[in-house]
Amino acid sequence: MKIVTYEMLVQEEKNRQVAAALLTGVAAGANAYSASRAGYGSYTTPSGRTGTFHSPTAAAIAQGNAAAQNEAMISATIETGQRNMAVLKQAVIKDNTLLPGEWYGGQLHLAPPTDQGGGQKSYTIVITIGSDRHVI
């Protein structure tokens, strides 16, 4: 069984943050482009004449809304990344030296064995500390 280290989880989170930042940037760009096209329209008169128009007020409103939405999207992406890193730092067991009388709590991540069988699986983890044997 492979033990997933804190450093591996941090790298995985950093990769996720890069992907989220790229996708957020694309979404913000598309939102800004859409807002830049706001205010333009076309019309047809009862006599069949057609034309186009531009409303600076509609464009300004759309661009203001897009800027606020983009700011909220980017802030949420940053906050999520910071929160995920804080959870990892707080909850995942890192490579530490514990002195006598100290204790450490957290999560231990184990990657399950890769087995191609489709049946139900049962895993047993045995942890030996000194003369104590713990079966999970």
Coordinates of C-alpha atoms in Angstrom, one line a residue:
M1 CA 0.0 0.0 0.0
K2 CA 1.3 3.4 -0.9
I3 CA 1.4 6.1 1.7
V4 CA 0.3 9.5 0.3
T5 CA 2.6 12.0 1.9
Y6 CA 1.8 15.6 3.0
E7 CA 4.1 16.9 0.3
M8 CA 2.2 14.8 -2.4
L9 CA -1.1 16.2 -1.1
V10 CA 0.2 19.8 -1.2
Q11 CA 1.5 19.3 -4.8
E12 CA -1.9 17.9 -5.8
E13 CA -3.6 20.9 -4.2
K14 CA -1.2 23.3 -6.0
N15 CA -2.0 21.6 -9.3
R16 CA -5.7 21.9 -8.6
Q17 CA -5.3 25.6 -7.8
V18 CA -3.4 26.2 -11.1
A19 CA -6.2 24.4 -13.0
A20 CA -8.9 26.4 -11.1
A21 CA -7.0 29.7 -11.8
L22 CA -6.8 28.9 -15.5
L23 CA -10.5 28.0 -15.7
T24 CA -11.5 31.0 -13.7
G25 CA -9.4 33.2 -16.0
V26 CA -11.1 31.8 -19.1
A27 CA -14.5 32.3 -17.5
A28 CA -13.7 35.8 -16.5
G29 CA -12.4 36.6 -20.0
A30 CA -15.5 35.2 -21.6
N31 CA -17.6 37.2 -19.2
A32 CA -15.7 40.4 -20.0
Y33 CA -16.0 39.7 -23.7
S34 CA -19.8 39.1 -23.4
A35 CA -20.1 42.3 -21.5
S36 CA -18.2 44.3 -24.1
R37 CA -20.7 43.2 -26.7
A38 CA -23.7 44.3 -24.5
G39 CA -25.6 47.3 -25.6
Y40 CA -25.4 46.4 -29.3
G41 CA -28.5 45.3 -31.1
S42 CA -30.4 45.3 -34.3
Y43 CA -33.9 46.4 -35.3
T44 CA -36.3 46.0 -38.1
T45 CA -38.9 48.6 -38.9
P46 CA -42.5 47.8 -40.0
S47 CA -41.5 48.9 -43.5
G48 CA -38.7 46.2 -43.5
R49 CA -35.7 48.5 -43.0
T50 CA -33.1 47.1 -40.7
G51 CA -30.3 48.7 -38.7
T52 CA -28.1 48.4 -35.7
F53 CA -27.8 50.5 -32.5
H54 CA -25.6 50.8 -29.5
S55 CA -26.7 51.7 -26.0
P56 CA -23.7 53.1 -23.9
T57 CA -25.9 52.8 -20.8
A58 CA -26.6 49.1 -21.3
A59 CA -22.9 48.5 -22.1
A60 CA -21.8 50.3 -19.0
I61 CA -24.2 48.4 -16.8
A62 CA -23.2 45.0 -18.3
Q63 CA -19.5 45.8 -18.0
G64 CA -19.9 46.9 -14.3
N65 CA -21.9 43.7 -13.6
A66 CA -19.2 41.5 -15.3
A67 CA -16.4 43.2 -13.4
A68 CA -18.2 42.5 -10.1
Q69 CA -18.9 38.9 -11.1
N70 CA -15.3 38.4 -12.2
E71 CA -14.0 39.8 -8.9
A72 CA -16.3 37.5 -6.9
M73 CA -15.2 34.5 -9.0
I74 CA -11.5 35.2 -8.6
S75 CA -11.9 35.9 -4.9
A76 CA -13.8 32.6 -4.4
T77 CA -11.1 30.7 -6.3
I78 CA -8.3 32.2 -4.2
E79 CA -10.2 31.7 -0.9
T80 CA -10.9 28.1 -1.7
G81 CA -7.3 27.4 -2.5
Q82 CA -6.2 29.1 0.8
R83 CA -8.8 27.1 2.8
N84 CA -7.7 23.8 1.2
M85 CA -4.1 24.5 2.0
A86 CA -4.9 25.4 5.6
V87 CA -6.9 22.2 6.0
L88 CA -4.0 20.2 4.7
K89 CA -1.5 21.9 7.0
Q90 CA -3.8 21.5 10.0
A91 CA -5.2 18.0 9.4
V92 CA -2.6 15.9 7.6
I93 CA 0.2 14.1 9.4
K94 CA 3.6 15.5 8.4
D95 CA 7.1 14.1 8.9
N96 CA 7.6 15.3 12.5
T97 CA 9.7 14.1 15.4
L98 CA 7.6 13.7 18.6
L99 CA 9.2 14.1 21.9
P100 CA 8.2 11.9 24.8
G101 CA 4.8 12.8 26.2
E102 CA 3.8 14.6 23.0
W103 CA 1.0 13.5 20.7
Y104 CA -0.1 14.3 17.2
G105 CA -3.5 14.0 15.6
G106 CA -4.4 14.2 11.9
Q107 CA -5.3 12.2 8.9
L108 CA -3.3 9.4 7.3
H109 CA -3.9 9.0 3.6
L110 CA -3.3 5.5 2.1
A111 CA -3.7 4.7 -1.6
P112 CA -5.6 1.3 -1.9
P113 CA -3.8 -1.5 -3.8
T114 CA -4.5 -1.6 -7.5
D115 CA -6.3 -4.9 -8.1
Q116 CA -8.2 -5.5 -11.3
G117 CA -10.7 -8.0 -9.6
G118 CA -14.3 -6.7 -9.5
G119 CA -15.3 -8.4 -6.3
Q120 CA -15.8 -6.8 -2.9
K121 CA -12.6 -6.0 -1.1
S122 CA -11.6 -6.0 2.5
Y123 CA -8.5 -4.3 3.8
T124 CA -6.7 -4.8 7.2
I125 CA -4.2 -2.3 8.4
V126 CA -1.8 -3.4 11.1
I127 CA 0.1 -0.8 13.0
T128 CA 2.8 -1.9 15.5
I129 CA 4.1 0.7 18.0
G130 CA 6.7 -0.8 20.3
S131 CA 5.1 -4.0 21.7
D132 CA 1.5 -2.8 20.9
R133 CA -0.2 -4.2 17.8
H134 CA -3.2 -2.3 16.4
V135 CA -5.4 -3.9 13.8
I136 CA -7.7 -1.7 11.8

